[in-house]
mmCIF file of C-alpha atoms in Angstrom:
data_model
loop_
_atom_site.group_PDB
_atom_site.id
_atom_site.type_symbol
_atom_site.label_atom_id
_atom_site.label_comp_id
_atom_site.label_asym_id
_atom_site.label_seq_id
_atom_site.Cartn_x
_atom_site.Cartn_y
_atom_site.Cartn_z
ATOM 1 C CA UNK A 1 61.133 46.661 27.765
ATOM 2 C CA UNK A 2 60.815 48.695 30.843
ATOM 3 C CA UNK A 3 58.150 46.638 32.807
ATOM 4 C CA UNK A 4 58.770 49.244 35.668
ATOM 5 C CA UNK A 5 56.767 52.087 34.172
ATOM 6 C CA UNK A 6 53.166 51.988 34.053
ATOM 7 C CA UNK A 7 50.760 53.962 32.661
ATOM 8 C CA UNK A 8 48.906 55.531 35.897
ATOM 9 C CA UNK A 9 45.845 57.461 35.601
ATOM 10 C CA UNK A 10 44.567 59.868 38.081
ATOM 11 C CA UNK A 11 43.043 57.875 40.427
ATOM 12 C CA UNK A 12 46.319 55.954 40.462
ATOM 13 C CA UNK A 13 47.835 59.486 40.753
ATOM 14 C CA UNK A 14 45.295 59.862 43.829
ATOM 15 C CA UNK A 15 46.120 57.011 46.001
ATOM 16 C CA UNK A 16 49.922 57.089 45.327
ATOM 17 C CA UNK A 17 49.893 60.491 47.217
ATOM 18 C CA UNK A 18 47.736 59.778 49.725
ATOM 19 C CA UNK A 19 50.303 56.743 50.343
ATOM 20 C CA UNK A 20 53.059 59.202 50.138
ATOM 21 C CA UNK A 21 51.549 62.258 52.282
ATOM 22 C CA UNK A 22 50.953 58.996 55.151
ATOM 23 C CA UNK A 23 54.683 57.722 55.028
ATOM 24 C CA UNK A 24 54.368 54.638 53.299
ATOM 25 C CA UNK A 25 57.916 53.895 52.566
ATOM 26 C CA UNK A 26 56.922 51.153 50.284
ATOM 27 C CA UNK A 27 55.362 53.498 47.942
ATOM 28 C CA UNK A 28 58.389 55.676 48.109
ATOM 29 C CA UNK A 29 60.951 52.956 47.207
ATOM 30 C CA UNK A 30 58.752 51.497 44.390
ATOM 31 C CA UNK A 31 57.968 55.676 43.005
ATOM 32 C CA UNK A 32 62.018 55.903 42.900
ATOM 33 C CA UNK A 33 63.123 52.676 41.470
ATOM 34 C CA UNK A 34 59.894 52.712 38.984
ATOM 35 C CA UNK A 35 60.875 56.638 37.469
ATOM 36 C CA UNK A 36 64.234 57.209 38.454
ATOM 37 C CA UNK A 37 65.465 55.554 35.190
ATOM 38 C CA UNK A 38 63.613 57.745 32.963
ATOM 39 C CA UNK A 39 64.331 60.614 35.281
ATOM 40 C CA UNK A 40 67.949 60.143 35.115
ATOM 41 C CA UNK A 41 67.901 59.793 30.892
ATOM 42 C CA UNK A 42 65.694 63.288 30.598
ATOM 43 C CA UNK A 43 68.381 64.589 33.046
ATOM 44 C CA UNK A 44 70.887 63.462 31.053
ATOM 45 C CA UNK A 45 69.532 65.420 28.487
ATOM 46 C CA UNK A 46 70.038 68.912 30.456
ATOM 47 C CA UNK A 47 73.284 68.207 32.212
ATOM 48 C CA UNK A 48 77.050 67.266 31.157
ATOM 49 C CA UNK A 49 77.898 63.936 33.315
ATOM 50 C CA UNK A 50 76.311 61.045 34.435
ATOM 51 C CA UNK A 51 76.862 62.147 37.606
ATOM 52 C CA UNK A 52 75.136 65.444 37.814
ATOM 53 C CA UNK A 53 72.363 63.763 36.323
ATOM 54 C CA UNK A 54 71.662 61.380 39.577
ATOM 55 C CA UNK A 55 72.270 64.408 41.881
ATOM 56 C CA UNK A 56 69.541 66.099 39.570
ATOM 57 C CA UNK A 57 67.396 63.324 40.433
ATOM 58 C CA UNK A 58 68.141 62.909 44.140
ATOM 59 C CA UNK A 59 67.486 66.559 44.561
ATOM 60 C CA UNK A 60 64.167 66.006 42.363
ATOM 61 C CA UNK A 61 63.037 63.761 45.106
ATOM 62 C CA UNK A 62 63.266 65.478 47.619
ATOM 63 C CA UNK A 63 61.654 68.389 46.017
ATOM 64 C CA UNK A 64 59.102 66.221 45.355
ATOM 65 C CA UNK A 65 58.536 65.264 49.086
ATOM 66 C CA UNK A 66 58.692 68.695 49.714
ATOM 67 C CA UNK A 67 56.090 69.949 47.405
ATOM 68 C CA UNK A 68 53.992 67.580 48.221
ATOM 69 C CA UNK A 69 51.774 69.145 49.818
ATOM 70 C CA UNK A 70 51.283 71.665 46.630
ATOM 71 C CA UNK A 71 49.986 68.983 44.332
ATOM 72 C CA UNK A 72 46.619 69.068 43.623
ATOM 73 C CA UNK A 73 46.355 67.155 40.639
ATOM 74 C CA UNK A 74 46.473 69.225 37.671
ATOM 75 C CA UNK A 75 48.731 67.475 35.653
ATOM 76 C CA UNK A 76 49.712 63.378 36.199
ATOM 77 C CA UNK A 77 52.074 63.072 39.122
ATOM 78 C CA UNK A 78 54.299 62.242 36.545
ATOM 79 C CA UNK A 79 54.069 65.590 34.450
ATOM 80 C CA UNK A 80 54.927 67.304 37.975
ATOM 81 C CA UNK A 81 57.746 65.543 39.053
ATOM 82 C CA UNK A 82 59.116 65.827 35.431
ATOM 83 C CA UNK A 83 58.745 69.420 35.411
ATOM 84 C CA UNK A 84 60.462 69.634 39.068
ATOM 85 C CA UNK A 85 63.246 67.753 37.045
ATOM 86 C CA UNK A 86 63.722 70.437 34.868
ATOM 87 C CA UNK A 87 63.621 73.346 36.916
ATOM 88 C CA UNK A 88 66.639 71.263 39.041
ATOM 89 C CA UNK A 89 68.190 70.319 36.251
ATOM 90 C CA UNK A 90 68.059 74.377 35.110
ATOM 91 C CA UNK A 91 69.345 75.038 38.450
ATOM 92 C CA UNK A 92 72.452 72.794 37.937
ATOM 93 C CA UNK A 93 73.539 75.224 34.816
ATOM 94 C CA UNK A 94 72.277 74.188 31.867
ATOM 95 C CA UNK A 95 75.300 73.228 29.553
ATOM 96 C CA UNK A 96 76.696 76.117 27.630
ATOM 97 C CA UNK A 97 75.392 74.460 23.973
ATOM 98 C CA UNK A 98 71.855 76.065 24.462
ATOM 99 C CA UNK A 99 68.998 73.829 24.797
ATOM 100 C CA UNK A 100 66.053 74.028 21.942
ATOM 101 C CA UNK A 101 62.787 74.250 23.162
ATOM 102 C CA UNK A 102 61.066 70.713 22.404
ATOM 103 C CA UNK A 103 58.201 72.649 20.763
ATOM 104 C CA UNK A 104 60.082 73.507 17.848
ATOM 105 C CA UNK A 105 61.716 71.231 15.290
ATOM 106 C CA UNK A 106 65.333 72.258 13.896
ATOM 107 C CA UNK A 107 67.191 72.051 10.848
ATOM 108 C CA UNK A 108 68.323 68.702 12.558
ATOM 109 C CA UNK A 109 64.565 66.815 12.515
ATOM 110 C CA UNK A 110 64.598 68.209 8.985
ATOM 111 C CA UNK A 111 64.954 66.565 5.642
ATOM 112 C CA UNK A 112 64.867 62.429 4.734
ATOM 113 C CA UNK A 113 65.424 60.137 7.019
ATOM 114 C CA UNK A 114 67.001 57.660 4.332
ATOM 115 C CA UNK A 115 69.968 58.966 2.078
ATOM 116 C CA UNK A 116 68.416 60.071 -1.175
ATOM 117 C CA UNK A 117 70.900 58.527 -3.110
ATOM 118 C CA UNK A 118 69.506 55.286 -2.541
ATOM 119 C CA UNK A 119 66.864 56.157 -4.301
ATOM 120 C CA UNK A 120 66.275 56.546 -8.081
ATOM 121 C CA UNK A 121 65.924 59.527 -9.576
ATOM 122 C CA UNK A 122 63.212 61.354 -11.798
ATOM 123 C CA UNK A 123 65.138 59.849 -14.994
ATOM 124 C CA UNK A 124 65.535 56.346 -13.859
ATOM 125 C CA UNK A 125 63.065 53.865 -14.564
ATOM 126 C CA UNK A 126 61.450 53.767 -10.829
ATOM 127 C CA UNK A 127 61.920 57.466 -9.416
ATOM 128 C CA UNK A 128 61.805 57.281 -5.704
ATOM 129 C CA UNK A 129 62.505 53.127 -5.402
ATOM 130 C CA UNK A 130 65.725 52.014 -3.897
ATOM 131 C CA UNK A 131 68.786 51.401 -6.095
ATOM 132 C CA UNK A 132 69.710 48.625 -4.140
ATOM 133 C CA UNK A 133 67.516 46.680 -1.570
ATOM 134 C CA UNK A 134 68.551 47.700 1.692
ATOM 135 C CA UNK A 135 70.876 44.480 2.709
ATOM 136 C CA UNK A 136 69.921 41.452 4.827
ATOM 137 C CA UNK A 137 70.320 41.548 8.894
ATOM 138 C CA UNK A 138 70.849 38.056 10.540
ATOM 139 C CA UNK A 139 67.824 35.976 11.228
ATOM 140 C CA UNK A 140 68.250 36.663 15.041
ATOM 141 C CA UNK A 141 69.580 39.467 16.070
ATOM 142 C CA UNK A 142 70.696 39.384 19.194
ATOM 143 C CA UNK A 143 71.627 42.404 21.746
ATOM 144 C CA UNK A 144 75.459 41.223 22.402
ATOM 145 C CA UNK A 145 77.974 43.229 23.776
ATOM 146 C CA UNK A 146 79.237 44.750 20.751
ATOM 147 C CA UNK A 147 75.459 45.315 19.083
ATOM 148 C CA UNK A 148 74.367 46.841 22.507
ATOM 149 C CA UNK A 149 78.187 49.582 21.936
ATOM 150 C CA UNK A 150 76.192 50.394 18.477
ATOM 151 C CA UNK A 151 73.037 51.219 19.443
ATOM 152 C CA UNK A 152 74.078 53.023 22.716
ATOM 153 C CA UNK A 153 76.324 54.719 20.539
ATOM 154 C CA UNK A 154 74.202 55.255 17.850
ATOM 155 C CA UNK A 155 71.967 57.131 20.580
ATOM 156 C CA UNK A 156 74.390 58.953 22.097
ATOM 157 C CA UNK A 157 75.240 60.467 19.179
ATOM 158 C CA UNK A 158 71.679 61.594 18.376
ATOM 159 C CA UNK A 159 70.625 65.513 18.865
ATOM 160 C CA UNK A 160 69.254 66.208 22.569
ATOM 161 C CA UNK A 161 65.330 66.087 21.727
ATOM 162 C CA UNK A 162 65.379 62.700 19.415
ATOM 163 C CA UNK A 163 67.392 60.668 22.128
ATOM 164 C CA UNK A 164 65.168 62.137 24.880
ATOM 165 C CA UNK A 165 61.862 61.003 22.594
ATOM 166 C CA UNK A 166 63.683 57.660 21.785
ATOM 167 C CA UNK A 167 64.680 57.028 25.244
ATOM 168 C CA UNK A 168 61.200 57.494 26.550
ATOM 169 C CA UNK A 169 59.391 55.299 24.284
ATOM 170 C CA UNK A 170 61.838 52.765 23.561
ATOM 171 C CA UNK A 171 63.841 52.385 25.950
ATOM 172 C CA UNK A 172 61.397 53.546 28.629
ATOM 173 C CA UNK A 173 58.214 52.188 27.429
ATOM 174 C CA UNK A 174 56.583 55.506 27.689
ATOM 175 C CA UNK A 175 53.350 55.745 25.037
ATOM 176 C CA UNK A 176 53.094 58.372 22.156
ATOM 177 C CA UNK A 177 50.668 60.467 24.864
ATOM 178 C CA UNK A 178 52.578 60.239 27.361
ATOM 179 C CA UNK A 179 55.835 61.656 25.797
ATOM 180 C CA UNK A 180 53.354 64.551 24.169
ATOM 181 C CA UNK A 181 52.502 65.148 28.011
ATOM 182 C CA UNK A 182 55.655 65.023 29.276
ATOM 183 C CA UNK A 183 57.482 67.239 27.028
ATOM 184 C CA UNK A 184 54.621 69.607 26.272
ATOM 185 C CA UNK A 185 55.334 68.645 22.742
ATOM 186 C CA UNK A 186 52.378 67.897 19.678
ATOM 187 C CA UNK A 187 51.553 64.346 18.368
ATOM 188 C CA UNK A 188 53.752 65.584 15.254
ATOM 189 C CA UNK A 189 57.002 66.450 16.174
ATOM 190 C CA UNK A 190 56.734 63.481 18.600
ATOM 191 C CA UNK A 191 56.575 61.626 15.496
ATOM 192 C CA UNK A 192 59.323 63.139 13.816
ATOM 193 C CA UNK A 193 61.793 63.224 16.317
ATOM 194 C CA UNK A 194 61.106 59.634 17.089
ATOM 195 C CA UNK A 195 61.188 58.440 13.659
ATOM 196 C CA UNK A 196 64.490 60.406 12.917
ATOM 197 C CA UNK A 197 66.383 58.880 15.648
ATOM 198 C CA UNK A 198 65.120 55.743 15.337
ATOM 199 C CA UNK A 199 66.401 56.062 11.876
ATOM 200 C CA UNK A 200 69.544 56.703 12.653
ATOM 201 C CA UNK A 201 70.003 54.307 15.325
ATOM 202 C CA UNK A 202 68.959 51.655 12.485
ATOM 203 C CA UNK A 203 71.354 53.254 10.020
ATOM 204 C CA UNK A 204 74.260 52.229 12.439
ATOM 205 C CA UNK A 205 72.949 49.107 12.754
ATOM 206 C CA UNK A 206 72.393 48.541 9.223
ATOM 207 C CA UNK A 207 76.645 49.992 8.537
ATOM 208 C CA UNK A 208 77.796 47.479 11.834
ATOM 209 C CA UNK A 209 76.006 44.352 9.934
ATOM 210 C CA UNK A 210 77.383 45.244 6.804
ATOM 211 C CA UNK A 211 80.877 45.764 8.129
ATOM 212 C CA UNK A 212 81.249 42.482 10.418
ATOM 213 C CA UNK A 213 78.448 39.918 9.000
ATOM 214 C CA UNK A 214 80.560 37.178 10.851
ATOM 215 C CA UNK A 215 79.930 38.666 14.286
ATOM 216 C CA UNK A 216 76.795 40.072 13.737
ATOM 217 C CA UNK A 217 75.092 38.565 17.185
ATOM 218 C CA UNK A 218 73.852 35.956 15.725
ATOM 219 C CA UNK A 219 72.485 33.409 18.426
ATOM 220 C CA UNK A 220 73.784 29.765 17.940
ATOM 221 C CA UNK B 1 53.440 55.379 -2.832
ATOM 222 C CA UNK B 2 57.336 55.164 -3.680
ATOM 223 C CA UNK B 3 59.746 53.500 -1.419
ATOM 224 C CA UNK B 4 61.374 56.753 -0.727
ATOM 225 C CA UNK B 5 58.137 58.080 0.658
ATOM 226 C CA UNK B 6 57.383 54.179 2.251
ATOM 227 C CA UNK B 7 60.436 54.855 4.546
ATOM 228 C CA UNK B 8 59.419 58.340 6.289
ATOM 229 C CA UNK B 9 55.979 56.518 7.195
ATOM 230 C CA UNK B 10 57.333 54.004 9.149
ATOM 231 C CA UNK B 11 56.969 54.919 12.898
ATOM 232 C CA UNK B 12 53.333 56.745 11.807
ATOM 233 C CA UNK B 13 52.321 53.299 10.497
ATOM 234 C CA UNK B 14 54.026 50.991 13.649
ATOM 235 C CA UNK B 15 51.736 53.686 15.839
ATOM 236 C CA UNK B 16 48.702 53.161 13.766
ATOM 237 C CA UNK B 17 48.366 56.964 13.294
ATOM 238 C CA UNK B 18 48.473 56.952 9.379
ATOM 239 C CA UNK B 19 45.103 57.645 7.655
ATOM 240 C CA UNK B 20 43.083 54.783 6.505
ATOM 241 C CA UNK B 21 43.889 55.513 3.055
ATOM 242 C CA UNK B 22 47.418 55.634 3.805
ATOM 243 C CA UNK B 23 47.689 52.876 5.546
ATOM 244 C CA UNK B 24 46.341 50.833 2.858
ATOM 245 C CA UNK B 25 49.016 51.961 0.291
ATOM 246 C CA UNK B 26 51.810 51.249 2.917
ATOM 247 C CA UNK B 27 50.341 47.595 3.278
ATOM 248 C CA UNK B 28 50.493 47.333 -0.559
ATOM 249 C CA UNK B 29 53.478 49.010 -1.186
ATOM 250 C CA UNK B 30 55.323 46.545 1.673
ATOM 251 C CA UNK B 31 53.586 43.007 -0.103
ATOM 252 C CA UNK B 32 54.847 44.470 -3.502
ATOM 253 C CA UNK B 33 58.397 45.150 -2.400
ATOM 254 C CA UNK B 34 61.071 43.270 -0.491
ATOM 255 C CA UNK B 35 63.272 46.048 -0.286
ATOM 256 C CA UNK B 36 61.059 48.423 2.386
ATOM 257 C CA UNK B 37 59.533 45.102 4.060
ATOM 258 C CA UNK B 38 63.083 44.509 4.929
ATOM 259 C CA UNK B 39 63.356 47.826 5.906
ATOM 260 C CA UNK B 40 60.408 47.554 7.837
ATOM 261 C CA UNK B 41 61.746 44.459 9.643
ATOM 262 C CA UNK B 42 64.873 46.133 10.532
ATOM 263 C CA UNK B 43 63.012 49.312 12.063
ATOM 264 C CA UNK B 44 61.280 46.727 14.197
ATOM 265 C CA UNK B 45 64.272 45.090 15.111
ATOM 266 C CA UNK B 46 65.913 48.465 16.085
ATOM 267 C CA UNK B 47 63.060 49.067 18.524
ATOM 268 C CA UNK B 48 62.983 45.736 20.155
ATOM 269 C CA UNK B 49 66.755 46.155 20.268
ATOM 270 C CA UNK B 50 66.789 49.847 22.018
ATOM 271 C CA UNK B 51 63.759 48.344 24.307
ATOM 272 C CA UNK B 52 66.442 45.768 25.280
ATOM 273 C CA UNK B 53 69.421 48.122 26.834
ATOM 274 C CA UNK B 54 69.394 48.206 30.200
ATOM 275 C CA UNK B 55 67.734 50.858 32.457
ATOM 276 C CA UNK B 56 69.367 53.270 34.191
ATOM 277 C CA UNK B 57 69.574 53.524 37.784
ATOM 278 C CA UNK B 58 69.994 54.917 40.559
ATOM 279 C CA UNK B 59 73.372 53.739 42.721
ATOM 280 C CA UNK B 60 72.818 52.154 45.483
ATOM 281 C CA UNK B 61 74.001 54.653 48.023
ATOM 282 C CA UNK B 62 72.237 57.281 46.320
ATOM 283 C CA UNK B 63 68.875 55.231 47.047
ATOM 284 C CA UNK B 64 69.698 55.057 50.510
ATOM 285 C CA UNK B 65 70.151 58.261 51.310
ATOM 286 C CA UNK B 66 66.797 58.762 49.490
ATOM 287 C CA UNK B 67 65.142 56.572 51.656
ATOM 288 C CA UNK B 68 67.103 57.998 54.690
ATOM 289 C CA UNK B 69 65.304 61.338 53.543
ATOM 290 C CA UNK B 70 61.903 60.160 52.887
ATOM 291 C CA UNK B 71 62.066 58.171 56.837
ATOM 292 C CA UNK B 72 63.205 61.811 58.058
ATOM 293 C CA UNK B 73 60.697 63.866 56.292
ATOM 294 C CA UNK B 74 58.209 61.521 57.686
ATOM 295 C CA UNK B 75 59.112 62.052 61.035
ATOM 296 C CA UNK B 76 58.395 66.105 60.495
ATOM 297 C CA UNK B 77 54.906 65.472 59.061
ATOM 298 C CA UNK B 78 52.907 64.955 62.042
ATOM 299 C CA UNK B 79 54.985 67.832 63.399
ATOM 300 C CA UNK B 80 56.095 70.214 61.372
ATOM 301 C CA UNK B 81 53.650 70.628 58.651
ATOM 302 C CA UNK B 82 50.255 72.071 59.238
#
């Protein structure tokens, strides 16, 4: 997992400005290769291509260095430069498919997570208990090539706020808090958009293993 | 608690945020049935698996000039800003 981000508090917060308001480069170069990962996914979440998305993030930067001076510690550093993100990001033209406010759920973070139809129903002798066992995964999974094309697919595919939620504390490392911080969202939906695309991303998972058992990453 | 409720308290339970009560019916429920302590495995093996894929980055050249601009904007500190 992404040993890059750490949880900072203020005082953290505190000394890496004062580093950053004296010039240390150091602290610069660690700040960019430490955040710009997560910075580039939440981008990615606002803007069409890849490639927009690192321009979003180099102009971010600078922004940052620029504003500077205007931070007085009201939010985390990190809640700032996020929120610099998205005004940049806004800047760049949203895409034309509107983008939901994360403080509202949609008909998309909606419903079960699991198809009800592998569940009994109310007339079968255990309402509500699977039909069938979900099947077995290898022992071992392992992230091969072809397991890593299903779950980047599988989270690709996902609607705008679960991927963003998913990325940040799965792939990012980012806690439960932290992602309420960030995206101004409550401990609730955080939950339910992380447990819906984490759903999904197993559902694809679960259709891949069933599909190819024989080259299912299993490590030899 | 039915398996078809077990299955929507999954990430709640993995972030210990389920009630005390709660939590002790999941721990049941998952002892008593193979099917959702598979599923449980599996929802744990999706996370360690998305925890696996490879950050993003910036490119190289894109760093550069980053650190071009943050060696530049240094140099206007002392005179430029009050």
């Amino acid at each position: 997992m992404a040993g890059a981000v750490e949880s900072h508090d203020r005082r953290d917060d505190h000394a890496l400005v004062t580093a950053l308001r004296g010039g240390d480069e150091q602290t610069f170069a660690a700040l960019v290769d430490g955040w710009s990962g997560w910075m580039i996914r939440l981008a990615r979440g606002h803007v069409p291509t890849a490639s927009v998305a690192e321009e979003v993030v180099q102009e971010t930067w600078l922004a940052v260095l620029e504003g500077l001076d205007r931070f007085r510690g009201e939010a985390s550093l990190r809640t700032w430069v996020y929120r610099i993100l998205v005004n940049q990001a806004k800047r760049h033209g949203i895409r034309e498919r509107r983008s939901v406010p994360f403080a509202s759920l949609t008909d998309d973070d909606a419903g079960p997570t699991v198809d009800p139809e592998r569940f009994q129903g109310p007339d079968e002798p255990y309402p509500g208990g699977w039909r069938q066992f979900p099947q077995d995964w290898p022992e071992q999974v392992a992230l091969t090539r072809e397991v890593r094309t299903v779950v980047t697919t599988a989270l690709g595919e996902l609607p705008d706020r679960q991927r963003v939620v998913v990325a940040l504390r799965d792939l990012d490392g980012h806690t439960a808090d932290e992602v309420c911080d960030l995206l101004d969202i409550s401990a609730g939906n955080q939950r339910v958009l992380l447990h819906r695309g984490r759903a999904v991303v197993r559902a694809h998972l679960e259709r891949y293993f069933a599909i190819s058992p024989a080259r299912s990453g299993v490590t030899t | 608690m039915t398996c078809e409720e077990f299955v929507e308290l999954v990430t709640a339970y993995l972030d210990g945020t389920l009630p005390e009560d709660q939590r002790r019916a999941f721990e049941e429920h998952m002892e008593l049935c193979p099917g959702c302590d598979r599923y449980l495995a599996q929802y744990r093996t999706t996370i360690d698996l998305l925890g696996e894929l490879p950050e993003d980055s910036l490119s190289s050249p894109g760093r550069e000039r980053l650190l071009d601009a943050f060696a530049q904007w240094r140099r206007t500190t002392g005179t430029d800003r009050a």
